[in-house]
Coordinates of C-alpha atoms and ligand atoms in Angstrom, one line a residue:
M1 CA 0.0 0.0 0.0
K2 CA 1.4 3.4 -0.9
K3 CA 1.5 6.4 1.5
G4 CA -1.1 8.3 -0.6
E5 CA -3.4 5.3 -0.5
A6 CA -3.2 5.1 3.3
R7 CA -3.9 8.8 3.6
L8 CA -6.9 8.4 1.3
L9 CA -8.2 5.5 3.4
E10 CA -7.9 7.6 6.5
H11 CA -9.9 10.4 4.7
I12 CA -12.6 7.9 3.7
E13 CA -13.0 6.6 7.2
K14 CA -13.2 10.2 8.6
T15 CA -15.7 11.3 6.0
F16 CA -18.1 8.5 6.5
R17 CA -17.8 8.3 10.3
F18 CA -21.1 9.9 11.2
P19 CA -24.2 8.6 13.0
L20 CA -26.0 7.4 10.0
D21 CA -27.9 4.4 11.0
R22 CA -27.9 2.5 14.3
R23 CA -28.1 -0.8 12.3
L24 CA -24.5 -0.1 11.0
L25 CA -22.6 -1.7 13.9
L26 CA -19.2 -1.4 12.2
G27 CA -18.4 0.9 9.3
P28 CA -15.4 1.9 7.2
G29 CA -12.0 1.0 8.7
D30 CA -12.2 -2.7 9.5
D31 CA -12.0 -5.8 7.2
C32 CA -15.7 -5.9 6.9
A33 CA -18.8 -3.8 7.7
V34 CA -21.4 -5.2 10.1
L35 CA -25.1 -4.5 9.7
R36 CA -27.8 -5.6 12.1
H37 CA -30.7 -6.9 10.0
G38 CA -32.7 -8.6 12.7
P39 CA -32.5 -9.4 16.4
G40 CA -29.1 -11.0 16.9
R41 CA -28.7 -11.3 13.1
D42 CA -25.7 -9.5 11.7
L43 CA -24.7 -9.3 8.1
V44 CA -20.9 -9.1 7.5
I45 CA -20.0 -7.4 4.2
T46 CA -16.8 -6.7 2.3
T47 CA -15.6 -5.9 -1.2
D48 CA -12.3 -6.2 -3.0
E49 CA -11.0 -6.1 -6.6
L50 CA -8.2 -7.2 -8.9
V51 CA -7.0 -4.7 -11.5
E52 CA -4.7 -5.7 -14.4
G53 CA -1.5 -3.7 -14.2
T54 CA -2.0 -3.0 -10.5
H55 CA -2.5 -6.4 -8.9
Y56 CA -1.2 -8.7 -11.7
L57 CA 0.0 -8.5 -15.3
G58 CA -2.0 -9.9 -18.1
R59 CA 0.9 -11.9 -19.5
F60 CA 0.9 -14.2 -16.4
A61 CA -2.8 -14.3 -15.6
T62 CA -5.4 -16.8 -16.7
P63 CA -9.2 -16.1 -16.2
E64 CA -9.3 -19.1 -13.8
Q65 CA -6.6 -17.7 -11.6
I66 CA -8.2 -14.2 -11.5
A67 CA -11.6 -15.7 -10.6
R68 CA -10.2 -17.9 -7.8
K69 CA -8.1 -15.2 -6.3
L70 CA -10.9 -12.6 -6.5
T71 CA -13.2 -15.0 -4.6
R72 CA -10.6 -15.9 -2.0
I73 CA -9.4 -12.4 -1.1
N74 CA -13.0 -11.4 -0.4
L75 CA -13.7 -14.5 1.7
S76 CA -10.5 -13.9 3.6
D77 CA -11.9 -10.6 4.9
L78 CA -15.0 -12.5 6.2
A79 CA -12.6 -15.0 7.9
S80 CA -10.8 -12.2 9.7
M81 CA -14.0 -11.2 11.5
G82 CA -14.3 -14.5 13.4
E83 CA -17.4 -16.7 13.3
V84 CA -19.0 -15.8 9.9
A85 CA -20.8 -18.1 7.6
P86 CA -20.4 -16.9 4.0
V87 CA -23.7 -16.5 2.2
S88 CA -23.5 -14.9 -1.2
C89 CA -21.8 -12.4 -3.5
V90 CA -22.2 -10.0 -6.4
V91 CA -19.4 -9.8 -8.9
G92 CA -18.5 -7.5 -11.8
S93 CA -15.9 -6.8 -14.3
G94 CA -14.7 -4.3 -16.9
L95 CA -13.2 -5.9 -20.0
R96 CA -11.1 -4.4 -22.8
K97 CA -12.4 -4.9 -26.3
D98 CA -9.4 -7.1 -27.2
T99 CA -10.1 -9.6 -24.5
P100 CA -10.3 -13.1 -26.1
A101 CA -13.8 -14.5 -26.6
D102 CA -13.2 -17.5 -24.3
F103 CA -12.1 -15.3 -21.4
A104 CA -15.5 -14.5 -19.9
P105 CA -16.8 -18.1 -20.1
R106 CA -13.6 -19.5 -18.5
F107 CA -13.8 -16.8 -15.8
M108 CA -17.4 -17.6 -15.0
K109 CA -16.8 -21.4 -14.9
A110 CA -14.0 -20.9 -12.4
L111 CA -16.1 -18.5 -10.4
K112 CA -18.9 -21.0 -10.2
E113 CA -16.5 -23.7 -9.0
E114 CA -15.2 -21.4 -6.3
A115 CA -18.7 -20.5 -5.2
L116 CA -19.6 -24.2 -4.9
R117 CA -16.4 -24.9 -3.0
F118 CA -17.0 -22.2 -0.4
G119 CA -20.8 -22.6 -0.2
I120 CA -21.8 -19.2 -1.6
S121 CA -24.3 -18.2 -4.3
I122 CA -23.6 -15.7 -7.0
A123 CA -26.5 -13.2 -6.6
G124 CA -25.8 -10.9 -9.4
G125 CA -23.2 -8.6 -11.0
N126 CA -22.3 -6.2 -13.7
L127 CA -20.3 -6.3 -16.9
A128 CA -18.9 -3.2 -18.7
G129 CA -16.4 -2.3 -21.4
A130 CA -13.2 -0.8 -19.9
R131 CA -9.7 0.5 -20.8
E132 CA -8.1 -1.9 -18.3
N133 CA -9.4 -5.2 -17.3
H134 CA -10.6 -5.3 -13.7
F135 CA -12.7 -7.6 -11.5
Y136 CA -14.5 -6.8 -8.3
M137 CA -16.7 -8.7 -5.8
T138 CA -18.8 -7.9 -2.9
V139 CA -19.4 -10.8 -0.5
W140 CA -21.4 -11.1 2.6
G141 CA -21.9 -13.6 5.4
E142 CA -23.9 -14.0 8.6
S143 CA -22.3 -13.8 12.0
G144 CA -22.7 -16.7 14.5
K145 CA -23.4 -16.5 18.2
S146 CA -19.9 -15.3 19.2
P147 CA -18.9 -11.6 19.1
L148 CA -17.1 -10.6 15.9
V149 CA -13.4 -9.7 16.1
T150 CA -12.4 -6.2 15.1
R151 CA -9.1 -4.5 14.7
Y152 CA -9.6 -2.4 17.8
G153 CA -9.3 -4.7 20.8
A154 CA -5.6 -5.4 21.4
K155 CA -4.0 -4.5 24.7
P156 CA -0.5 -4.0 26.0
G157 CA 0.8 -7.3 27.1
D158 CA -1.0 -9.2 24.3
L159 CA 1.0 -11.4 21.9
L160 CA 0.9 -11.0 18.1
L161 CA 0.3 -14.2 16.1
N162 CA 0.1 -15.2 12.5
V163 CA -1.6 -18.2 11.0
G164 CA -1.0 -18.9 7.3
P165 CA 1.8 -18.1 4.9
L166 CA 4.2 -15.2 5.5
G167 CA 6.1 -13.7 2.6
Q168 CA 5.4 -16.6 0.1
A169 CA 2.9 -14.6 -2.1
A170 CA 5.3 -11.7 -2.6
A171 CA 8.1 -14.1 -3.5
G172 CA 5.7 -15.8 -5.9
L173 CA 4.8 -12.5 -7.5
E174 CA 8.5 -11.7 -7.9
I175 CA 9.1 -15.0 -9.6
L176 CA 6.1 -14.4 -11.9
M177 CA 7.4 -10.9 -12.7
K178 CA 11.0 -11.5 -13.3
G179 CA 11.9 -15.1 -12.5
S180 CA 13.3 -17.6 -14.9
A181 CA 11.3 -20.6 -16.2
A182 CA 13.5 -22.8 -14.0
Q183 CA 12.6 -20.7 -10.9
K184 CA 8.9 -21.1 -11.7
K185 CA 9.4 -24.8 -11.8
K186 CA 11.6 -24.9 -8.7
F187 CA 9.2 -22.8 -6.5
P188 CA 5.7 -23.9 -7.4
G189 CA 4.5 -23.3 -3.8
L190 CA 5.5 -19.6 -3.9
V191 CA 3.7 -19.0 -7.3
K192 CA 0.7 -20.9 -5.9
A193 CA 0.7 -18.7 -2.8
F194 CA 0.3 -15.6 -5.0
W195 CA -2.5 -17.0 -7.2
L196 CA -4.4 -19.3 -4.9
P197 CA -4.5 -18.0 -1.3
E198 CA -6.5 -20.0 1.1
P199 CA -9.1 -18.0 3.0
L200 CA -8.8 -19.3 6.5
M201 CA -12.5 -19.7 7.2
A202 CA -12.2 -22.5 9.7
A203 CA -9.4 -20.9 11.6
G204 CA -11.2 -17.5 11.7
A205 CA -14.4 -19.2 12.9
L206 CA -12.5 -21.1 15.6
I207 CA -10.7 -18.0 16.8
G208 CA -14.1 -16.2 17.0
R209 CA -16.0 -19.1 18.7
R210 CA -13.4 -19.7 21.3
A211 CA -12.7 -15.9 21.8
L212 CA -9.0 -16.4 21.3
A213 CA -8.3 -13.0 19.7
S214 CA -8.5 -9.5 21.1
A215 CA -8.0 -8.1 17.6
M216 CA -7.7 -9.6 14.1
L217 CA -7.3 -8.8 10.5
D218 CA -6.3 -10.7 7.4
N219 CA -2.7 -10.2 6.2
S220 CA -3.2 -8.5 2.9
D221 CA -0.5 -5.9 2.8
G222 CA 2.3 -7.5 4.7
L223 CA 3.1 -8.2 8.4
A224 CA 4.7 -4.8 8.9
R225 CA 1.5 -3.1 7.6
S226 CA -0.8 -5.4 9.6
A227 CA 1.2 -4.6 12.8
A228 CA 1.0 -0.9 12.1
I229 CA -2.8 -1.1 11.6
I230 CA -3.3 -2.9 14.9
A231 CA -0.9 -0.5 16.6
E232 CA -2.9 2.5 15.3
L233 CA -6.4 1.2 15.9
S234 CA -5.8 -0.6 19.2
R235 CA -3.6 2.3 20.5
C236 CA -0.6 0.2 21.4
R237 CA 3.0 -0.3 20.3
V238 CA 3.5 -3.5 18.3
L239 CA 7.0 -5.1 18.4
V240 CA 7.2 -7.5 15.5
S241 CA 9.7 -10.4 15.9
V242 CA 9.4 -13.2 13.4
G243 CA 11.1 -16.5 14.4
E244 CA 12.5 -19.2 12.1
G245 CA 9.4 -21.4 12.6
A246 CA 7.2 -19.0 10.7
C247 CA 9.3 -19.3 7.5
A248 CA 8.3 -21.9 4.9
P249 CA 11.3 -24.0 3.7
E250 CA 10.6 -23.0 0.1
L251 CA 10.8 -19.3 1.0
R252 CA 14.0 -20.0 2.8
A253 CA 15.5 -21.7 -0.3
Y254 CA 14.3 -18.8 -2.6
S255 CA 15.7 -16.1 -0.3
A256 CA 19.0 -17.9 -0.2
L257 CA 19.1 -17.9 -4.0
K258 CA 18.2 -14.2 -4.0
K259 CA 20.8 -13.5 -1.3
L260 CA 18.2 -11.7 0.8
P261 CA 17.1 -12.5 4.4
W262 CA 13.9 -14.4 4.3
R263 CA 12.5 -11.9 6.8
H264 CA 12.6 -9.4 3.9
Y265 CA 9.7 -11.3 2.4
A266 CA 8.0 -12.3 5.7
V267 CA 7.9 -8.8 7.0
N268 CA 7.3 -6.7 3.8
G269 CA 5.5 -9.1 1.6
G270 CA 1.8 -8.7 0.9
E271 CA -1.1 -10.8 -0.4
D272 CA -0.5 -13.8 1.9
Y273 CA -4.1 -13.6 3.3
G274 CA -3.3 -15.4 6.5
L275 CA -4.8 -14.2 9.8
V276 CA -2.8 -11.8 12.0
F277 CA -4.3 -11.6 15.5
T278 CA -3.5 -10.6 19.1
T279 CA -4.2 -12.7 22.1
P280 CA -3.7 -12.2 25.9
A281 CA -0.5 -14.1 26.9
A282 CA -2.6 -16.3 29.2
K283 CA -4.5 -17.7 26.2
L284 CA -1.3 -18.7 24.3
A285 CA -1.4 -22.4 25.4
A286 CA -5.1 -22.6 24.3
V287 CA -4.3 -21.0 21.0
K288 CA -1.4 -23.3 20.3
K289 CA -3.5 -26.4 21.2
L290 CA -6.4 -25.4 19.0
L291 CA -4.4 -23.8 16.2
P292 CA -0.9 -25.5 16.1
A293 CA -0.1 -23.7 12.8
A294 CA -0.3 -20.3 14.6
F295 CA 3.1 -18.7 15.5
V296 CA 3.9 -15.8 17.8
V297 CA 5.3 -13.1 15.6
G298 CA 5.5 -10.2 18.1
R299 CA 4.1 -8.6 21.3
L300 CA 2.3 -5.5 22.3
E301 CA 3.2 -2.9 24.8
K302 CA 2.1 0.6 25.8
G303 CA 3.0 3.3 23.2
S304 CA 2.4 3.6 19.5
G305 CA 3.6 2.4 16.1
A306 CA 5.1 -0.8 14.9
V307 CA 8.7 -1.7 15.4
I308 CA 10.4 -4.5 13.5
E309 CA 12.9 -6.5 15.6
N310 CA 15.6 -9.0 14.5
F311 CA 15.6 -7.7 10.9
N312 CA 18.2 -5.1 9.6
G313 CA 16.8 -4.8 6.1
K314 CA 14.6 -2.2 4.7
V315 CA 11.0 -2.1 6.1
K316 CA 8.4 -0.9 3.6
S317 CA 4.8 -1.7 3.5
F318 CA 3.7 -3.7 0.5
E319 CA 3.3 -1.9 -2.8
H320 CA 1.9 -3.2 -6.0
F321 CA 3.8 -2.3 -9.1
Ligands
MG1 MG1 -8.6 -7.4 5.1

């Protein structure tokens, strides 16, 4: 995310923060909006898009990859709210005139497969001509009995955890952008991490049901950025410290090849779509028991901002090209 983009988001949140409707329980600024539409019934809504030239390049994208990723990045936002059952979506695209005739049917077929896989219907959408190909989706789900998890609840003393990949998708994008054919073959897991993120629906729901997290978001712009968001919204200082256990062997091998520390990718890399959450230290044993794949990647204290420890390289928040 670029600085200007962060400023614009801040402006959006301020502009739309007014007492509009008491049914809007959570508005701009979190992973999802939450709307009460009946006693104890909350609708959880989010939207996201993929733009050619911003999120991917046409030369390395198939319609199937775009459809799958679009669905998954949207569902990932639902997962990051805790116990949410996905319900439905609307989807739209703008397509250039020179788009091959088989593109749209292939995109729709893959979209339908994804909808079936994740148990959502496709309720409608829009199609337009455009100068750049782009694809967008709005997805919604229903909350369960447990309270939803926002980005606001972390406290000094809490631990920062991540479940899911760290840095793999950014390494995969790098390989797709400028890697050799041999590298694409050697690191299929990294390329897959970029194109086929797994929305952690079960992990998110478990965290929500068992009240394991004080704050949570999905890791879309890199761990450094996720930590900075929690720091800002929960009014804490976040000390990020990523241990070896959080690094996939394939990322370690790729980093060695690139002569870069693997933390370069783990800290800065975006689009992993794991869950970053905070938990009181007293709950760590319960978290590890229920979610063995979750790793402590930092801790919170009084103060502000995010500090990256045990990494001497450059820290930047994730930017698309
Ligand atoms: Mg998100």
